[in-house]
Amino acid sequence: MQALVLEEKGVLALRDIDLPQTVGPDDVKIAIHTVGVCGSDVHYYTHGAIGPYVLRAPMVLGHEAAGTIVAVGENVRSLAVGDRVCMEPGIPDLSSRASKLGLYNVDPAVRFWATPPVHGILAPYAVHPAAFTYRLPDSVSFAEGAMVEPFAIGMQAATRARIVPGDVAAVIGAGPIGIMVALAALAGGCSRVLISDFSAEKLAIAAAYPGIEAVNLKETTFAAAVDTATRGWGADVVFEASGSAKAFEGLFNLVRPGGAAVLVGLPVDAVRFDVAGAISREVRIETVFRYANVFDRALELIASGKVDLKPLITGTYAFKDSIAAFDRAVEARPTDVKLQILVAEEG
């Protein structure tokens, strides 16, 4: 079938490729409708690797997706042909020690779409375990269904933070994941969330949501803004979502004594970690790697209307224009948050 294939670093092709289509007894086959363009997809396109995951052979991109079930395995009872669904893209070994502990996201054997050498799903069809496939409520569109995956990262961060109702949170970075984290923090009980960035455009998008306060780092420091907002006490939870090594400079000055720092972004460069600063405030440090056991909760929040991700979809492309979508993503326009590709038109 035709798919968007990353041939090598910097080279994309929309071409035919053989992909597994055998539906096992516990699987479903999905006609893909909408796929989001993720920063990791773009990074593989521009750099050919993310940390230890190196592109060594052509790979189909895409892992944020929604579609319609067209076939089910003989053991599947929870889903049926015609169901609109979204899919959790990581497939762990359910018998592994990590999975038995409920930490299947850090299972060393996990197979995650569009992570070398595993193909993604920017293609007309995909086969996936029913256990990691979720029916979309009627109120949730395919476009919103494809946003569940990035929002699940925000949900994982909010869960790791152990938010207490009324907490004040600070988010470093107003990119797609930073905004998802801010929305999840509000949904999790935060009374207000401060979010910082150098991009006025990104901050304007984030600040359009009630409860989110934008801090432009071209005008003030985040420490000063947090200090003013909390009367010198510090934020209950600080989320690092920028992936910038510089963000770690003074990170623990943002956190109140006994508060939490949640590390979401993945820095490319080495960071200077202020151990004394963390210890002197007894800051609890949490880390986030993808997500586990929150995908259905993310979907339910979207379905309830408490979290509206539609304003974050800033561009939609036809499947035939997939390469153009990725080239626009590489541009990193300040007004862009999430670009999506329609693999199949509705109806």
C-alpha positions as semicolon CSV with decimal commas, in nm:
position;residue;x (nm);y (nm);z (nm)
1;M;0,000;0,000;0,000
2;Q;0,106;0,362;-0,037
3;A;0,265;0,519;0,270
4;L;0,478;0,815;0,372
5;V;0,825;0,663;0,397
6;L;1,133;0,824;0,547
7;E;1,394;0,675;0,314
8;E;1,690;0,829;0,497
9;K;1,764;1,148;0,684
10;G;1,611;1,437;0,490
11;V;1,445;1,220;0,223
12;L;1,068;1,151;0,225
13;A;0,871;0,957;-0,035
14;L;0,504;0,879;-0,079
15;R;0,530;0,530;-0,230
16;D;0,414;0,170;-0,216
17;I;0,553;-0,046;0,062
18;D;0,465;-0,388;0,204
19;L;0,328;-0,357;0,557
20;P;0,193;-0,638;0,781
21;Q;-0,183;-0,674;0,738
22;T;-0,257;-1,009;0,904
23;V;-0,526;-0,967;1,170
24;G;-0,447;-1,187;1,469
25;P;-0,715;-1,319;1,706
26;D;-0,670;-1,025;1,946
27;D;-0,617;-0,758;1,680
28;V;-0,824;-0,510;1,485
29;K;-0,760;-0,363;1,142
30;I;-0,815;0,010;1,110
31;A;-0,872;0,228;0,806
32;I;-0,663;0,531;0,901
33;H;-0,844;0,863;0,877
34;T;-0,633;1,133;1,048
35;V;-0,268;1,138;1,154
36;G;-0,093;1,413;1,348
37;V;0,258;1,530;1,265
38;C;0,464;1,489;1,582
39;G;0,790;1,659;1,670
40;S;0,958;1,319;1,691
41;D;0,852;1,241;1,332
42;V;1,003;1,572;1,223
43;H;1,322;1,506;1,420
44;Y;1,373;1,171;1,245
45;Y;1,318;1,354;0,914
46;T;1,574;1,623;0,989
47;H;1,828;1,435;1,202
48;G;1,776;1,064;1,130
49;A;1,789;0,971;1,498
50;I;1,663;1,047;1,847
51;G;1,914;0,936;2,108
52;P;1,971;0,561;2,070
53;Y;1,693;0,524;1,811
54;V;1,870;0,554;1,478
55;L;1,712;0,526;1,133
56;R;1,898;0,243;0,955
57;A;1,634;0,145;0,698
58;P;1,331;0,309;0,533
59;M;1,054;0,366;0,788
60;V;0,689;0,474;0,764
61;L;0,624;0,781;0,981
62;G;0,327;0,871;1,201
63;H;0,193;0,758;1,539
64;E;-0,086;1,001;1,638
65;A;-0,389;0,853;1,468
66;A;-0,761;0,786;1,449
67;G;-0,965;0,580;1,206
68;T;-1,241;0,323;1,157
69;I;-1,228;-0,050;1,230
70;V;-1,272;-0,263;0,917
71;A;-1,190;-0,608;1,061
72;V;-1,165;-0,770;1,405
73;G;-0,991;-1,082;1,534
74;E;-1,191;-1,379;1,655
75;N;-1,124;-1,305;2,025
76;V;-1,220;-0,937;2,011
77;R;-1,545;-0,857;2,188
78;S;-1,505;-0,494;2,294
79;L;-1,484;-0,346;1,944
80;A;-1,669;-0,400;1,618
81;V;-1,640;-0,322;1,250
82;G;-1,749;0,037;1,192
83;D;-1,631;0,168;1,529
84;R;-1,441;0,495;1,512
85;V;-1,126;0,462;1,721
86;C;-0,795;0,608;1,827
87;M;-0,491;0,397;1,900
88;E;-0,223;0,393;2,167
89;P;0,090;0,348;1,955
90;G;0,313;0,154;2,196
91;I;0,278;-0,223;2,210
92;P;0,453;-0,369;2,516
93;D;0,518;-0,729;2,614
94;L;0,228;-0,776;2,854
95;S;0,415;-1,058;3,031
96;S;0,719;-0,839;3,106
97;R;0,808;-0,730;3,458
98;A;0,752;-0,365;3,362
99;S;0,402;-0,438;3,234
100;K;0,314;-0,639;3,546
101;L;0,417;-0,337;3,752
102;G;0,189;-0,116;3,543
103;L;0,490;0,055;3,382
104;Y;0,448;-0,081;3,033
105;N;0,569;0,247;2,881
106;V;0,922;0,166;3,001
107;D;0,911;-0,199;2,894
108;P;1,242;-0,248;2,707
109;A;1,057;-0,467;2,456
110;V;0,788;-0,208;2,369
111;R;0,727;-0,161;1,997
112;F;0,629;0,200;1,930
113;W;0,500;0,321;1,594
114;A;0,752;0,526;1,391
115;T;1,041;0,450;1,624
116;P;1,319;0,267;1,437
117;P;1,291;-0,006;1,329
118;V;0,910;-0,010;1,378
119;H;0,693;0,134;1,099
120;G;0,439;0,405;1,175
121;I;0,086;0,441;1,037
122;L;0,087;0,712;0,771
123;A;-0,077;0,464;0,536
124;P;-0,435;0,363;0,451
125;Y;-0,453;0,069;0,695
126;A;-0,293;-0,054;1,017
127;V;-0,330;-0,365;1,232
128;H;-0,317;-0,310;1,608
129;P;-0,401;-0,496;1,932
130;A;-0,758;-0,435;2,043
131;A;-0,628;-0,385;2,398
132;F;-0,463;-0,061;2,288
133;T;-0,746;0,061;2,065
134;Y;-1,017;0,292;2,204
135;R;-1,364;0,367;2,069
136;L;-1,429;0,735;2,004
137;P;-1,748;0,876;2,159
138;D;-1,982;1,038;1,905
139;S;-1,884;1,381;2,035
140;V;-1,516;1,329;1,946
141;S;-1,407;1,388;1,586
142;F;-1,130;1,200;1,405
143;A;-0,915;1,512;1,434
144;E;-0,962;1,518;1,811
145;G;-0,906;1,142;1,826
146;A;-0,564;1,192;1,669
147;M;-0,487;1,445;1,945
148;V;-0,539;1,195;2,226
149;E;-0,183;1,065;2,189
150;P;-0,002;1,396;2,253
151;F;-0,253;1,488;2,524
152;A;-0,177;1,157;2,694
153;I;0,178;1,284;2,751
154;G;0,032;1,582;2,935
155;M;-0,187;1,344;3,133
156;Q;0,114;1,133;3,227
157;A;0,296;1,445;3,346
158;A;-0,001;1,562;3,552
159;T;-0,037;1,216;3,703
160;R;0,332;1,197;3,793
161;A;0,305;1,542;3,954
162;R;0,047;1,417;4,207
163;I;-0,144;1,743;4,181
164;V;-0,347;1,852;4,482
165;P;-0,661;2,059;4,403
166;G;-0,571;2,427;4,410
167;D;-0,204;2,380;4,322
168;V;-0,026;2,646;4,119
169;A;0,179;2,503;3,833
170;A;0,453;2,648;3,614
171;V;0,524;2,506;3,268
172;I;0,848;2,581;3,087
173;G;0,785;2,579;2,712
174;A;0,465;2,663;2,521
175;G;0,512;2,418;2,238
176;P;0,254;2,147;2,165
177;I;0,356;1,932;2,461
178;G;0,387;2,229;2,697
179;I;0,032;2,337;2,617
180;M;-0,091;1,978;2,659
181;V;0,078;1,963;2,998
182;A;-0,079;2,293;3,102
183;L;-0,427;2,174;3,002
184;A;-0,380;1,841;3,180
185;A;-0,259;2,022;3,492
186;L;-0,574;2,234;3,495
187;A;-0,791;1,927;3,439
188;G;-0,604;1,757;3,723
189;G;-0,699;2,026;3,973
190;C;-0,453;2,314;3,940
191;S;-0,611;2,651;4,013
192;R;-0,383;2,828;3,766
193;V;-0,093;2,750;3,537
194;L;0,184;2,988;3,434
195;I;0,352;2,899;3,104
196;S;0,670;3,054;2,966
197;D;0,823;3,086;2,621
198;F;1,003;3,329;2,392
199;S;0,729;3,300;2,125
200;A;0,452;3,556;2,165
201;E;0,244;3,363;1,912
202;K;0,264;3,035;2,104
203;L;0,192;3,214;2,431
204;A;-0,116;3,379;2,282
205;I;-0,254;3,038;2,184
206;A;-0,191;2,901;2,533
207;A;-0,330;3,207;2,712
208;A;-0,659;3,179;2,521
209;Y;-0,746;2,900;2,764
210;P;-0,894;3,018;3,096
211;G;-0,658;2,943;3,382
212;I;-0,339;2,965;3,176
213;E;-0,122;3,275;3,222
214;A;0,147;3,349;2,963
215;V;0,495;3,471;3,056
216;N;0,702;3,613;2,772
217;L;1,069;3,550;2,849
218;K;1,167;3,840;2,626
219;E;1,002;4,070;2,879
220;T;1,073;3,910;3,218
221;T;1,224;3,604;3,379
222;F;1,007;3,308;3,468
223;A;1,143;3,320;3,822
224;A;1,018;3,678;3,863
225;A;0,674;3,590;3,726
226;V;0,639;3,285;3,950
227;D;0,763;3,483;4,248
228;T;0,498;3,750;4,188
229;A;0,219;3,498;4,129
230;T;0,297;3,301;4,444
231;R;0,409;3,589;4,669
232;G;0,759;3,450;4,687
233;W;0,659;3,095;4,782
234;G;0,716;2,919;4,449
235;A;0,504;2,694;4,229
236;D;0,369;2,371;4,374
237;V;0,466;2,190;4,055
238;V;0,710;2,290;3,782
239;F;0,694;2,106;3,449
240;E;0,998;2,128;3,221
241;A;0,850;2,080;2,872
242;S;1,089;2,274;2,650
243;G;1,370;2,022;2,617
244;S;1,618;2,310;2,643
245;A;1,932;2,254;2,847
246;K;1,920;2,622;2,953
247;A;1,584;2,559;3,121
248;F;1,762;2,369;3,397
249;E;1,951;2,679;3,504
250;G;1,762;2,802;3,809
251;L;1,492;2,535;3,765
252;F;1,465;2,464;4,136
253;N;1,428;2,832;4,221
254;L;1,081;2,809;4,065
255;V;0,963;2,530;4,296
256;R;0,826;2,587;4,644
257;P;0,989;2,402;4,934
258;G;0,867;2,042;4,919
259;G;0,722;2,092;4,570
260;A;0,771;1,882;4,259
261;A;0,968;1,917;3,937
262;V;0,841;1,703;3,650
263;L;1,080;1,653;3,359
264;V;0,897;1,608;3,030
265;G;1,122;1,758;2,761
266;L;1,419;1,563;2,628
267;P;1,730;1,785;2,609
268;V;1,969;1,715;2,324
269;D;2,257;1,881;2,508
270;A;2,397;1,795;2,849
271;V;2,236;1,986;3,135
272;R;2,376;2,142;3,452
273;F;2,174;1,986;3,729
274;D;2,165;2,187;4,053
275;V;2,169;1,904;4,306
276;A;2,216;2,140;4,600
277;G;1,922;2,353;4,486
278;A;1,698;2,047;4,470
279;I;1,812;1,911;4,805
280;S;1,787;2,241;4,990
281;R;1,416;2,257;4,907
282;E;1,357;1,881;4,918
283;V;1,212;1,899;4,569
284;R;1,051;1,578;4,450
285;I;1,175;1,500;4,098
286;E;0,961;1,300;3,855
287;T;1,028;1,197;3,497
288;V;0,793;1,127;3,207
289;F;0,847;0,882;2,923
290;R;0,543;0,862;2,696
291;Y;0,249;0,737;2,910
292;A;0,088;0,437;3,073
293;N;-0,271;0,373;3,184
294;V;-0,393;0,724;3,094
295;F;-0,496;0,699;2,728
296;D;-0,861;0,624;2,805
297;R;-0,871;0,900;3,066
298;A;-0,731;1,149;2,816
299;L;-1,004;1,051;2,571
300;E;-1,276;1,085;2,836
301;L;-1,162;1,438;2,927
302;I;-1,179;1,541;2,562
303;A;-1,521;1,378;2,522
304;S;-1,653;1,555;2,833
305;G;-1,571;1,895;2,684
306;K;-1,348;1,986;2,979
307;V;-1,046;1,983;2,750
308;D;-1,086;2,140;2,404
309;L;-0,794;2,062;2,175
310;K;-0,955;2,183;1,852
311;P;-0,791;2,531;1,870
312;L;-0,451;2,361;1,864
313;I;-0,505;2,208;1,518
314;T;-0,350;2,479;1,301
315;G;-0,316;2,309;0,963
316;T;-0,465;2,011;0,776
317;Y;-0,321;1,843;0,466
318;A;-0,443;1,577;0,224
319;F;-0,250;1,248;0,221
320;K;-0,109;1,329;-0,122
321;D;0,044;1,643;0,029
322;S;0,208;1,466;0,324
323;I;0,558;1,576;0,228
324;A;0,444;1,937;0,215
325;A;0,297;1,895;0,565
326;F;0,633;1,775;0,696
327;D;0,822;2,051;0,521
328;R;0,591;2,304;0,686
329;A;0,652;2,136;1,022
330;V;1,026;2,175;0,966
331;E;0,969;2,550;0,921
332;A;0,842;2,562;1,282
333;R;0,610;2,854;1,217
334;P;0,538;3,032;1,546
335;T;0,161;3,018;1,485
336;D;0,162;2,640;1,430
337;V;0,086;2,397;1,711
338;K;-0,040;2,076;1,550
339;L;-0,050;1,986;1,182
340;Q;-0,258;1,690;1,070
341;I;-0,283;1,473;0,758
342;L;-0,613;1,332;0,628
343;V;-0,534;0,984;0,499
344;A;-0,900;0,919;0,415
345;E;-1,178;1,169;0,373
346;E;-1,480;1,120;0,599
347;G;-1,755;0,916;0,438
